[in-house]
Coordinates of C-alpha atoms in Angstrom, one line a residue:
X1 CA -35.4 14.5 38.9
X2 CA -32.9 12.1 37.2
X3 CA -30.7 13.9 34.4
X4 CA -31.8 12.6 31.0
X5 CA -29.9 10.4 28.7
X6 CA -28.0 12.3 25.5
X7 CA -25.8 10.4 22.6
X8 CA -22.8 11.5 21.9
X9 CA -23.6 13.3 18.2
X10 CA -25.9 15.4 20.1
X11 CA -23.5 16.7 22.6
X12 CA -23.2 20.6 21.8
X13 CA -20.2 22.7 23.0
X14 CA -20.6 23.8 27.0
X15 CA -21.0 22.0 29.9
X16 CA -23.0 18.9 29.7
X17 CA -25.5 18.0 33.0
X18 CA -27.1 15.1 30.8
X19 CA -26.0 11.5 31.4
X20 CA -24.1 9.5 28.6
X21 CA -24.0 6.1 28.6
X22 CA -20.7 5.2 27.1
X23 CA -17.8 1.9 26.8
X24 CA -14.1 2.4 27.8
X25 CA -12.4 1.4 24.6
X26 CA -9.1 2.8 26.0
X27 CA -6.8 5.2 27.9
X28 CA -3.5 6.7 28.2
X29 CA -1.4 8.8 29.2
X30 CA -0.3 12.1 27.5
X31 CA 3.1 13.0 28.2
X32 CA 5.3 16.4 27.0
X33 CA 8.7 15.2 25.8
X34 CA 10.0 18.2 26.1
X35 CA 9.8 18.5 29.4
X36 CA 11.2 15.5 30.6
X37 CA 7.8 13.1 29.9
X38 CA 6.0 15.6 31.9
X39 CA 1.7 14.0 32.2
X40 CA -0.1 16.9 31.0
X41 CA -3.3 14.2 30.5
X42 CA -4.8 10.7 31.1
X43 CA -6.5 10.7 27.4
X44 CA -9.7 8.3 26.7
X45 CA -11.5 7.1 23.5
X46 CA -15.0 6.6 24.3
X47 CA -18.4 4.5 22.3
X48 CA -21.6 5.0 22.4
X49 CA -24.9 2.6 21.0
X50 CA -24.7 4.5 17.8
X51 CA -21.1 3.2 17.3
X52 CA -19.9 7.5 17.7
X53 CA -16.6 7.6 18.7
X54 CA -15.2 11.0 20.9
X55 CA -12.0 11.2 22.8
X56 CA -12.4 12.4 26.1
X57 CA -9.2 13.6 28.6
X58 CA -8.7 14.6 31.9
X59 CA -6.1 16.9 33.2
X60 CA -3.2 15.9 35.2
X61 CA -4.1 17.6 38.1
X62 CA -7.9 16.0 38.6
X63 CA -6.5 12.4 36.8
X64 CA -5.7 10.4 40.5
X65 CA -9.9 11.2 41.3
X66 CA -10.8 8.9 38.3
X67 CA -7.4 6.8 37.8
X68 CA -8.1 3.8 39.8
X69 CA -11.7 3.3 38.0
X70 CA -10.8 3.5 34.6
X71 CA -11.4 0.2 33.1
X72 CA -10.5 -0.7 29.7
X73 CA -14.0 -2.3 27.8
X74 CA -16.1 -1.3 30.7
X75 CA -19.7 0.4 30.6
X76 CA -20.2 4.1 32.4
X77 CA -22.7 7.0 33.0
X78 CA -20.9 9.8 32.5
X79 CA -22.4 13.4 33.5
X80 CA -21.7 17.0 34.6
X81 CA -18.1 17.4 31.9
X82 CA -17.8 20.0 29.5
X83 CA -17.7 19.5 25.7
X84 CA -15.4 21.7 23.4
X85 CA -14.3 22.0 20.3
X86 CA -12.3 19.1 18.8
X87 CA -8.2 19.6 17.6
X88 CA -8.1 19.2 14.5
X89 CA -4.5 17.6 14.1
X90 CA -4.2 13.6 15.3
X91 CA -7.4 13.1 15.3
X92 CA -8.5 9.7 17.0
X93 CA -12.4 10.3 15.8
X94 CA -14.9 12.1 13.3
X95 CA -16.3 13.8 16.3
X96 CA -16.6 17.9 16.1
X97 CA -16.3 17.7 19.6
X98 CA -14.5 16.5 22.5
X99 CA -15.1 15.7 26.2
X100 CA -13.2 17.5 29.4
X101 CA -13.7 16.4 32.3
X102 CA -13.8 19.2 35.0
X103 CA -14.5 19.5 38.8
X104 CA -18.1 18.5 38.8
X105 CA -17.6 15.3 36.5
X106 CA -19.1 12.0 37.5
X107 CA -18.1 8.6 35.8
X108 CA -20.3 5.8 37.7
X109 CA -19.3 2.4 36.1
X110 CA -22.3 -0.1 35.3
X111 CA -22.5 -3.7 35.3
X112 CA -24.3 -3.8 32.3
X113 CA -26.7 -1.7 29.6
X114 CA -29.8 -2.2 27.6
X115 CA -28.3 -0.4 25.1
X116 CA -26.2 -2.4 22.3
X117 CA -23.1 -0.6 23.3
X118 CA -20.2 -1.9 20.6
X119 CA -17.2 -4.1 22.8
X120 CA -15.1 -2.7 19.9
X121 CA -14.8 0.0 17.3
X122 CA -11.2 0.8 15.2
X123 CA -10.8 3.1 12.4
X124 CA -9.0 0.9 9.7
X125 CA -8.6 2.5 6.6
X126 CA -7.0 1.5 3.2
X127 CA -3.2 2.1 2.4
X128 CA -4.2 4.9 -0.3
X129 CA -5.8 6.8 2.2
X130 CA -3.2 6.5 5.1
X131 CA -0.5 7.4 2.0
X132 CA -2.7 10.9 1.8
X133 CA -2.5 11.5 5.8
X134 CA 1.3 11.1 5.6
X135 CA 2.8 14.0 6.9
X136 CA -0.4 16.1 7.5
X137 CA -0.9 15.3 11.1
X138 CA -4.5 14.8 10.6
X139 CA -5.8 11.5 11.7
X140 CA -4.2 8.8 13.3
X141 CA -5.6 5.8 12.0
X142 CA -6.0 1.9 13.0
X143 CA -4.1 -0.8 11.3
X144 CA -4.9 -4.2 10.9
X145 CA -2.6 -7.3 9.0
X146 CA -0.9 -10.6 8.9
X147 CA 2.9 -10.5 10.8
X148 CA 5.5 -10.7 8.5
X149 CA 8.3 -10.0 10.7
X150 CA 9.7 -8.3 13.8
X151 CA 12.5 -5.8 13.7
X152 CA 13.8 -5.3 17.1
X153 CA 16.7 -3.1 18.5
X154 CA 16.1 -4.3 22.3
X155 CA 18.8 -6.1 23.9
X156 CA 17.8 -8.0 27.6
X157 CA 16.0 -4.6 28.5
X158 CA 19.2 -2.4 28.5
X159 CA 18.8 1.1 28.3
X160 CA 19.0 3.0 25.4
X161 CA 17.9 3.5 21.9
X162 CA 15.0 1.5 21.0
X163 CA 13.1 0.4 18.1
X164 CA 10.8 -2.2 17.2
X165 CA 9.5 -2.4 13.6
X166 CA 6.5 -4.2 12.5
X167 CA 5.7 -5.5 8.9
X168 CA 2.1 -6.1 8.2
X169 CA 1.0 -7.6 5.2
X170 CA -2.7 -5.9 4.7
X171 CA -5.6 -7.7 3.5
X172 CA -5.5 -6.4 0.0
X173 CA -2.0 -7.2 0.0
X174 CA 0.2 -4.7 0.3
X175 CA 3.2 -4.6 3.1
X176 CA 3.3 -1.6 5.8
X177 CA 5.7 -0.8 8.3
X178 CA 4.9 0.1 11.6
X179 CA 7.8 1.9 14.3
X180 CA 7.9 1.8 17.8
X181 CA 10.1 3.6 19.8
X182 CA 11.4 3.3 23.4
X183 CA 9.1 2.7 26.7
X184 CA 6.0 1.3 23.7
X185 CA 8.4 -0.9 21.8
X186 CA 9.2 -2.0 25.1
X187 CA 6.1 -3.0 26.2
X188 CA 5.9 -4.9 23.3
X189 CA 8.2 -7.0 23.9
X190 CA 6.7 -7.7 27.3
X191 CA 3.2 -8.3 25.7
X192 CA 5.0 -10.5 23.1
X193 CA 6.9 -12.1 25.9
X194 CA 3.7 -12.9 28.2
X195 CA 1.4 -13.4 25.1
X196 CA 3.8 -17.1 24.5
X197 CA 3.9 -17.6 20.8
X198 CA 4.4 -15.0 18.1
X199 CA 1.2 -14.1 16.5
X200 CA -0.6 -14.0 13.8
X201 CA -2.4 -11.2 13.5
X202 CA -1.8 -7.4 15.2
X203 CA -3.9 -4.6 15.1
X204 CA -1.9 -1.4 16.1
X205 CA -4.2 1.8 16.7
X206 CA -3.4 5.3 16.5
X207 CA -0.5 5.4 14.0
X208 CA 1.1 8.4 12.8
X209 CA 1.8 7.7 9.4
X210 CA 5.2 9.1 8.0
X211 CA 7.3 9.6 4.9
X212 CA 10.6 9.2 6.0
X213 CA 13.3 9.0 3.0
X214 CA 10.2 8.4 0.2
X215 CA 8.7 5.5 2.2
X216 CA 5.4 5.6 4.7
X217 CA 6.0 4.7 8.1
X218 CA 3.4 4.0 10.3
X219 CA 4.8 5.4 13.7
X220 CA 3.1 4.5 16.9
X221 CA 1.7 7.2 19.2
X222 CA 0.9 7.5 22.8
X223 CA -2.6 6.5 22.1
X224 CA -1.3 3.3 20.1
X225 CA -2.8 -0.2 21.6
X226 CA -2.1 -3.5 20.0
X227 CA -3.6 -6.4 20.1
X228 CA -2.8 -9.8 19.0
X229 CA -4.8 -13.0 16.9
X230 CA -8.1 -13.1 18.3
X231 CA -8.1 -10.6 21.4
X232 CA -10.5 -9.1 19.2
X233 CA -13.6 -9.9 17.3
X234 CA -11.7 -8.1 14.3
X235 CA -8.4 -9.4 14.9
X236 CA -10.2 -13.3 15.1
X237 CA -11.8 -12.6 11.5
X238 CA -8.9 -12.3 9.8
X239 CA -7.2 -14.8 12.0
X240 CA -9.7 -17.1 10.7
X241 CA -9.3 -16.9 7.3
X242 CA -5.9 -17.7 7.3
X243 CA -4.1 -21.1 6.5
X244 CA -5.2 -23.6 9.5
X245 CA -7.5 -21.2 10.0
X246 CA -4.9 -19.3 12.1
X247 CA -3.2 -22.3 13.7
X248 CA 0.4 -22.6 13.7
X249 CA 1.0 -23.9 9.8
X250 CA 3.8 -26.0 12.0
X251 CA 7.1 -24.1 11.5
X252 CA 9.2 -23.5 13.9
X253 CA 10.8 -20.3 12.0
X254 CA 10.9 -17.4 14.1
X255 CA 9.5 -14.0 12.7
X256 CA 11.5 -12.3 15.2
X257 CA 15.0 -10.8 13.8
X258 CA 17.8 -8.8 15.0
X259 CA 19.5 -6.4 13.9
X260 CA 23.6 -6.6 13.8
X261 CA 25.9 -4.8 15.9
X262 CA 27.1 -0.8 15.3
X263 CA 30.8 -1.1 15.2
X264 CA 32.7 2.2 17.3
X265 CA 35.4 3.4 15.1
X266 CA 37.9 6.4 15.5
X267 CA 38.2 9.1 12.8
X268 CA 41.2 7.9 11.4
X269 CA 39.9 4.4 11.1
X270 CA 37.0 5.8 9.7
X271 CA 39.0 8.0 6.9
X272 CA 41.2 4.8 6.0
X273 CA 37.6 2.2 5.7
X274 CA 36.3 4.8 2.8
X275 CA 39.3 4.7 1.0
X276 CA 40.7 1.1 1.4
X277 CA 36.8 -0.8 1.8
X278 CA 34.5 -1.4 -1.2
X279 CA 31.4 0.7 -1.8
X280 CA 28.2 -0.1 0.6
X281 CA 26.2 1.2 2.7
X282 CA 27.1 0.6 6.5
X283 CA 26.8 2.3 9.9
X284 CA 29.6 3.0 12.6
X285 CA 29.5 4.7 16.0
X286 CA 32.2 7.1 17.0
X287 CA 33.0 9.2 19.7
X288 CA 34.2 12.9 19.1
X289 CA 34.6 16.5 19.9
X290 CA 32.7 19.5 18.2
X291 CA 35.3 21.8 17.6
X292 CA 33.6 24.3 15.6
X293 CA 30.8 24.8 13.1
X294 CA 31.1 25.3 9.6
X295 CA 28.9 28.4 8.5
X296 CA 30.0 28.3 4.3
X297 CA 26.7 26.9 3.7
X298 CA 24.7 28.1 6.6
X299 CA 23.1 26.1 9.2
X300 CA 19.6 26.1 8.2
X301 CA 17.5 25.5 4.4
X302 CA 14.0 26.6 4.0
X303 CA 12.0 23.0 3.6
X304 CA 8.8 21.6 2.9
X305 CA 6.6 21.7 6.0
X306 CA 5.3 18.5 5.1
X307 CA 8.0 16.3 3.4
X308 CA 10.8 18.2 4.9
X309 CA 12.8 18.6 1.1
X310 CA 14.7 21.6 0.1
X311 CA 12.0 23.6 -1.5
X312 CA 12.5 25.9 -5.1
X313 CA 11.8 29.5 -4.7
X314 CA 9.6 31.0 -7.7
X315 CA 8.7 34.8 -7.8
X316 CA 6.1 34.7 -5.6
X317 CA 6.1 31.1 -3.9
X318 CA 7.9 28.1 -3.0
X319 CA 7.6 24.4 -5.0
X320 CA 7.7 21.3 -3.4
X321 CA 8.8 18.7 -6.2
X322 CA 8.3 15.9 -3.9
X323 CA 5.0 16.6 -2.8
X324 CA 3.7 18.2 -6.3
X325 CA 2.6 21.4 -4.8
X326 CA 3.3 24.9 -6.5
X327 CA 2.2 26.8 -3.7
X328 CA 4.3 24.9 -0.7
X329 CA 4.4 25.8 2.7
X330 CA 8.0 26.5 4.1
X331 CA 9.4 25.9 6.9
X332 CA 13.1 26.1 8.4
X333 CA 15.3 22.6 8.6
X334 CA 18.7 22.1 10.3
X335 CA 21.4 21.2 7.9
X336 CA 24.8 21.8 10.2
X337 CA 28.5 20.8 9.2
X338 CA 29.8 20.1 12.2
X339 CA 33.9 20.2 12.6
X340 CA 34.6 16.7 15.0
X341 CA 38.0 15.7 16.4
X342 CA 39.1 12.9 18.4
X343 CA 42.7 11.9 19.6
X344 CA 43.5 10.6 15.9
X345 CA 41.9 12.7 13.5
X346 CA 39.3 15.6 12.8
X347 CA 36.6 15.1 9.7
X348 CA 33.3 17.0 9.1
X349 CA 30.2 15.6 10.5
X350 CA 26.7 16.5 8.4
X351 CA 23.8 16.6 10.7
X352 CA 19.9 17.5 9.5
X353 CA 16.8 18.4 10.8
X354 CA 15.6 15.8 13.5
X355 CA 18.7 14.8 15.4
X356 CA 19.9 18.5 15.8
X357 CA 16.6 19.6 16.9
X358 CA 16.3 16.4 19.3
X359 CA 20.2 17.5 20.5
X360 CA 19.3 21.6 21.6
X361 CA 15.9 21.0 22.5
X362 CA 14.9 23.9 20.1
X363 CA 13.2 23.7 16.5
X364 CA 15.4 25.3 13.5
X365 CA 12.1 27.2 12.9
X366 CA 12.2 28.9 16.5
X367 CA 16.1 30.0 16.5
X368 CA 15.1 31.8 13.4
X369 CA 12.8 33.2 10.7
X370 CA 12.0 33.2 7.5
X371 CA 11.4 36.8 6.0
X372 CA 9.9 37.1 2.9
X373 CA 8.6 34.9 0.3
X374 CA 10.0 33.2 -2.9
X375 CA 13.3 34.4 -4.3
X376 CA 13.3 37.4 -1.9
X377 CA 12.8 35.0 1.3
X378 CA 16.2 35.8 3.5
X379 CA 17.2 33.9 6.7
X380 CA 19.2 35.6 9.7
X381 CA 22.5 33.3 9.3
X382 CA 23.5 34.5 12.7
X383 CA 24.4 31.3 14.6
X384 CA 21.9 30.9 17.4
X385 CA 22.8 30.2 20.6
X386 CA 21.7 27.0 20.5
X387 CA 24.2 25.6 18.3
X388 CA 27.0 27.8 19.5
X389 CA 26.6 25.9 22.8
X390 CA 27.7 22.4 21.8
X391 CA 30.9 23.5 20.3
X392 CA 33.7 21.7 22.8
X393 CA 31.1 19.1 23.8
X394 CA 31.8 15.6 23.1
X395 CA 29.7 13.3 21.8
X396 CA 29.0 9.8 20.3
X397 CA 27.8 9.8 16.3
X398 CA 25.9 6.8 14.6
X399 CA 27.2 7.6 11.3
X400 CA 25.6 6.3 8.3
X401 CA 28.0 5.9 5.1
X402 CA 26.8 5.3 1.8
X403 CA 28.1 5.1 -1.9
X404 CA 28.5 9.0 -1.9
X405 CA 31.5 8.2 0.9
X406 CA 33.9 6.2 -1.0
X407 CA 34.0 8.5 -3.7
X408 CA 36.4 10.7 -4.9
X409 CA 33.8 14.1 -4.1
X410 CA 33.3 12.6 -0.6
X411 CA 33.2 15.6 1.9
X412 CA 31.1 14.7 5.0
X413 CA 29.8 11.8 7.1
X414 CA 25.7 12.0 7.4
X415 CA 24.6 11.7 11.3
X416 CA 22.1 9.6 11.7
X417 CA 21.6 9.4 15.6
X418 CA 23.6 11.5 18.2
X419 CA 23.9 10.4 21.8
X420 CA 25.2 12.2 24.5
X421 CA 27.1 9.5 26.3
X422 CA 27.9 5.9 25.0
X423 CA 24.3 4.8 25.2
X424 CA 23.3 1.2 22.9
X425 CA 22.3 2.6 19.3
X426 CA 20.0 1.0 16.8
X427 CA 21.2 -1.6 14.5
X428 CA 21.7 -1.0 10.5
X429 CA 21.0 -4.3 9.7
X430 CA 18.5 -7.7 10.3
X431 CA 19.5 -11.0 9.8
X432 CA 17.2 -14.2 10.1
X433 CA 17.9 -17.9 11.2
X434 CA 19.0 -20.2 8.0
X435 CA 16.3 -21.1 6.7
X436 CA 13.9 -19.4 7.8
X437 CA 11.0 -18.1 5.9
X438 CA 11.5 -14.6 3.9
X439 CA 8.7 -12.7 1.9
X440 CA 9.5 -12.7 -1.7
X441 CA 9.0 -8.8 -1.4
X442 CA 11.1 -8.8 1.7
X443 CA 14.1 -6.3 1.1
X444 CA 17.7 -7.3 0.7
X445 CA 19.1 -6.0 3.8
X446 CA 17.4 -9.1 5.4
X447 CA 20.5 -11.7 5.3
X448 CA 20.9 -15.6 6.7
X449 CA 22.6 -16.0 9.6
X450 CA 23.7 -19.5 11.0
X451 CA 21.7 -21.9 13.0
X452 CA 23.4 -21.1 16.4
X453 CA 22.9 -17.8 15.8
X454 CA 20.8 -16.1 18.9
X455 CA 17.7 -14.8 16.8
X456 CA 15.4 -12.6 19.0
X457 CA 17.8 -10.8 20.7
X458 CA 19.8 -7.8 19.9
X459 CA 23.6 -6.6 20.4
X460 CA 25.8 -3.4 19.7
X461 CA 29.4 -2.8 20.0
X462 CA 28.5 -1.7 23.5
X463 CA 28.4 -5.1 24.5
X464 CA 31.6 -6.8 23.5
X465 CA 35.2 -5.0 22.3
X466 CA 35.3 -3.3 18.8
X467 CA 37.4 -5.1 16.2
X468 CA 40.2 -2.9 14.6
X469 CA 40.2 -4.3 11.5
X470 CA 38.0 -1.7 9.9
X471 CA 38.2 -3.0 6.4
X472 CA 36.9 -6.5 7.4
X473 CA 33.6 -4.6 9.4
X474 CA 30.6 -5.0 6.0
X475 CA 27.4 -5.2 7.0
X476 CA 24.1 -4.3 5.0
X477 CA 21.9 -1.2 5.3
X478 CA 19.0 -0.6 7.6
X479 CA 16.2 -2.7 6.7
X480 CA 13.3 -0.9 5.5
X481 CA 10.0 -2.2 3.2
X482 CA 7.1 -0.7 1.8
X483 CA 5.0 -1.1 -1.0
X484 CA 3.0 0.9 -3.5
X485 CA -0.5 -0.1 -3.6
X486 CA -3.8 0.9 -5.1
X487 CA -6.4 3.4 -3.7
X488 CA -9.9 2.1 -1.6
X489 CA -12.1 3.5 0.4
X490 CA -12.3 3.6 3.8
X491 CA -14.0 1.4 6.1
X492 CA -15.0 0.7 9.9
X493 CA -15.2 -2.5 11.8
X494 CA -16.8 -2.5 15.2
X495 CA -18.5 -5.7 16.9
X496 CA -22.3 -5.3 19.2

């Protein structure tokens, strides 16, 4: 007797023997970074006729049995898995539950269904309501909007730090930002490579969004797909409605723009720019020893959990100013003064939260504890291990120097990125061809640079000798854009 057919909303939590008839939307792979981009997964987002979407996964050590017939946009029976309980952080679907495939799992693809199976499905939602996931680790939401530009870090596929950044202008007219790091911005640069034009239109899915320095990022995950102009039925409505209805309007104006080298710099040429250069905001590299770690201040703060400021301790609670919450939830944050030396000077380096925890391989909120609550809350200022262990290592700093540095109550450079060895660090700063075509809203970091300049590509002072002249080295800030905008609900698109 054949197995009867069940939709995904009825699935209850167990092990399913019924057959669902379900559409690939996508797959990938899961990966722990913290153990060397161990698979722990091969992750799937699956659609039924009744446009329900549910993530399903398979485990790394049963992935190779159903590898080779996973088929992005394909129809399946799928039978014999077991359904459980959905996590309720990055969520990729409203689903309660989730599917698991075990040792008894079939998935039989099918040439094709009487059932109006959707070819598509994404989760776009307005900018209001992606400003209130920031930060929560909730949902992971799709984005749709016109390109604006392309902020790329990647030099001839060199290794290294790398970043691409995105800026969509949404339908309702807002700008977003949307960061890609490493191996994904990578591949798209190869997708924008083979793809041969820039396009129009992206849809990126699965963000993370982000408030990084009071601005929403929209970070890209490991479930994050993109798709270009019309690839999709979504992506070719919008495309449509654009000037030429999505034709090339004719310029020859790239989008693409690169950023501008990260000078290296010694100490001492780094304590003579801040008091012989002019006020800015600029970014050097430089190469030095940890000699010791400065404990006057501690090495830890108790921060917001979800906006990572210094929170203020009331009788009984913590307040986040930032996030407008009296009853805060607190969590521990680097904030180490590091004592650096290199053969012509010594200076104090400031490091925070995410590059020291990146650097030990160990949260601030797993070396220690917080005990208590309020104005009685006490950390252990005992240096952990951790930290103790990179005194008399050498490393190489991406500094970032602001106003704050060329003043007289200048005390500490802030690290922005730390690298072990000399690897190529992100740029501070874009510039465009002459004449090219800037958004009025576009930030002023985003300079003109001459007509032979090599636009699309990327360089650091890895590539070509440093200059010495350290007063002459003034570039502008990193560029970063975002908008406030107005609150909508949420909506769905999907295609039959």
């Amino acid at each position: 007797m054949a197995n009867s057919r069940v939709l995904l909303a009825d699935l209850k939590a167990g092990r399913c023997s019924n057959v669902a008839e379900v559409r690939l939307l996508r797959f990938w792979e899961a990966r722990n970074v913290r153990k060397g981009g161990e698979l722990m997964s091969v992750d799937m987002l699956f659609v039924d006729e009744n446009s329900t979407l549910m993530q399903g996964s398979v485990g790394a050590n049963r992935q190779l049995r159903f590898r080779d017939r996973l088929s992005e946009g394909s129809l399946y029976t799928l039978t014999g898995f077991d359904v459980t309980r959905s996590n309720t952080n990055f969520r990729l679907s409203d689903a309660p539950f989730s599917i698991r495939f075990n040792e008894g799992t079939e998935l039989d693809k099918i040439p094709t269904s009487v059932r109006p199976i959707p070819t598509e499905l994404f989760r776009f939602m307005p900018y209001s309501q992606i400003l209130e996931l920031a930060n929560t680790g909730k949902q992971l939401p799709d984005i749709i909007g016109e390109l604006s530009a392309i902020r790329s870090t990647i030099t001839d596929r060199l290794p290294g730090a790398r970043r691409v950044m995105l800026t969509l202008l949404l339908e309702s007219g807002e700008n977003v930002c949307v960061s890609m790091f490493d191996s994904m911005a990578l591949a798209f640069h190869t997708k924008l490579d083979s793809y041969g034009r820039e396009p129009r239109v992206i849809i990126v899915t699965s963000v993370n969004p982000k408030i990084v320095g009071g601005r929403l990022f929209l970070n890209g995950t490991s479930g994050t797909h993109l798709y270009f102009d019309s690839e999709t039925s979504a992506g070719k409505e919008l495309f449509d409605t654009l000037p030429g209805h999505g034709a090339d309007p004719g310029s020859s104006t790239s989008k693409v723009v690169h950023a501008q080298k990260v000078e290296p710099m010694t100490i001492s040429e780094l304590n003579k720019f801040i008091t012989t250069a002019d006020s800015q905001i600029i970014e050097f590299l430089c190469t030095a020893e940890v000699t010791g770690i400065q404990l006057d201040d501690g090495w830890c703060y108790i921060g917001c959990s979800g906006c990572s400021k210094k929170l203020i301790r009331e009788i009984s609670s913590f307040t986040c100013v930032s996030c407008n919450e009296t009853n805060a939830v607190p969590a521990l944050r680097y904030r180490v003064k590091l004592s650096v030396s290199d053969h012509t000077d010594s200076a104090s380096f400031l490091s925070f939260d995410m590059e020291m925890a990146k650097l030990t391989n160990i949260q601030a909120s797993e070396a220690a504890q917080i005990v208590g609550i309020g104005v009685d809350a006490q950390v252990d200022t005992e240096l952990p291990r951790s930290l103790a262990d990179i005194v008399g290592k050498t490393y190489t700093f991406q500094l970032k120097l602001n106003d704050f540095n060329f003043s007289s109550k200048h005390q500490t450079f802030t690290i922005s990125r730390i690298f072990p060895e000399r690897l190529l660090a992100p740029m501070p700063a874009f510039v465009v061809a002459e004449g090219a075509d800037v958004p009025d809203d576009a930030p002023p970091e985003i300079v003109a640079q001459p007509p032979n300049a090599n636009v699309g590509t990327t360089s650091t002072g890895a590539d070509s000798p440093a200059s010495t002249d350290a007063s002459a080295a003034k570039r502008p800030p990193t560029a970063k854009d975002q908008d406030d905008v107005d609150k909508t609900a949420p909506k769905k698109a999907h295609v039959e």
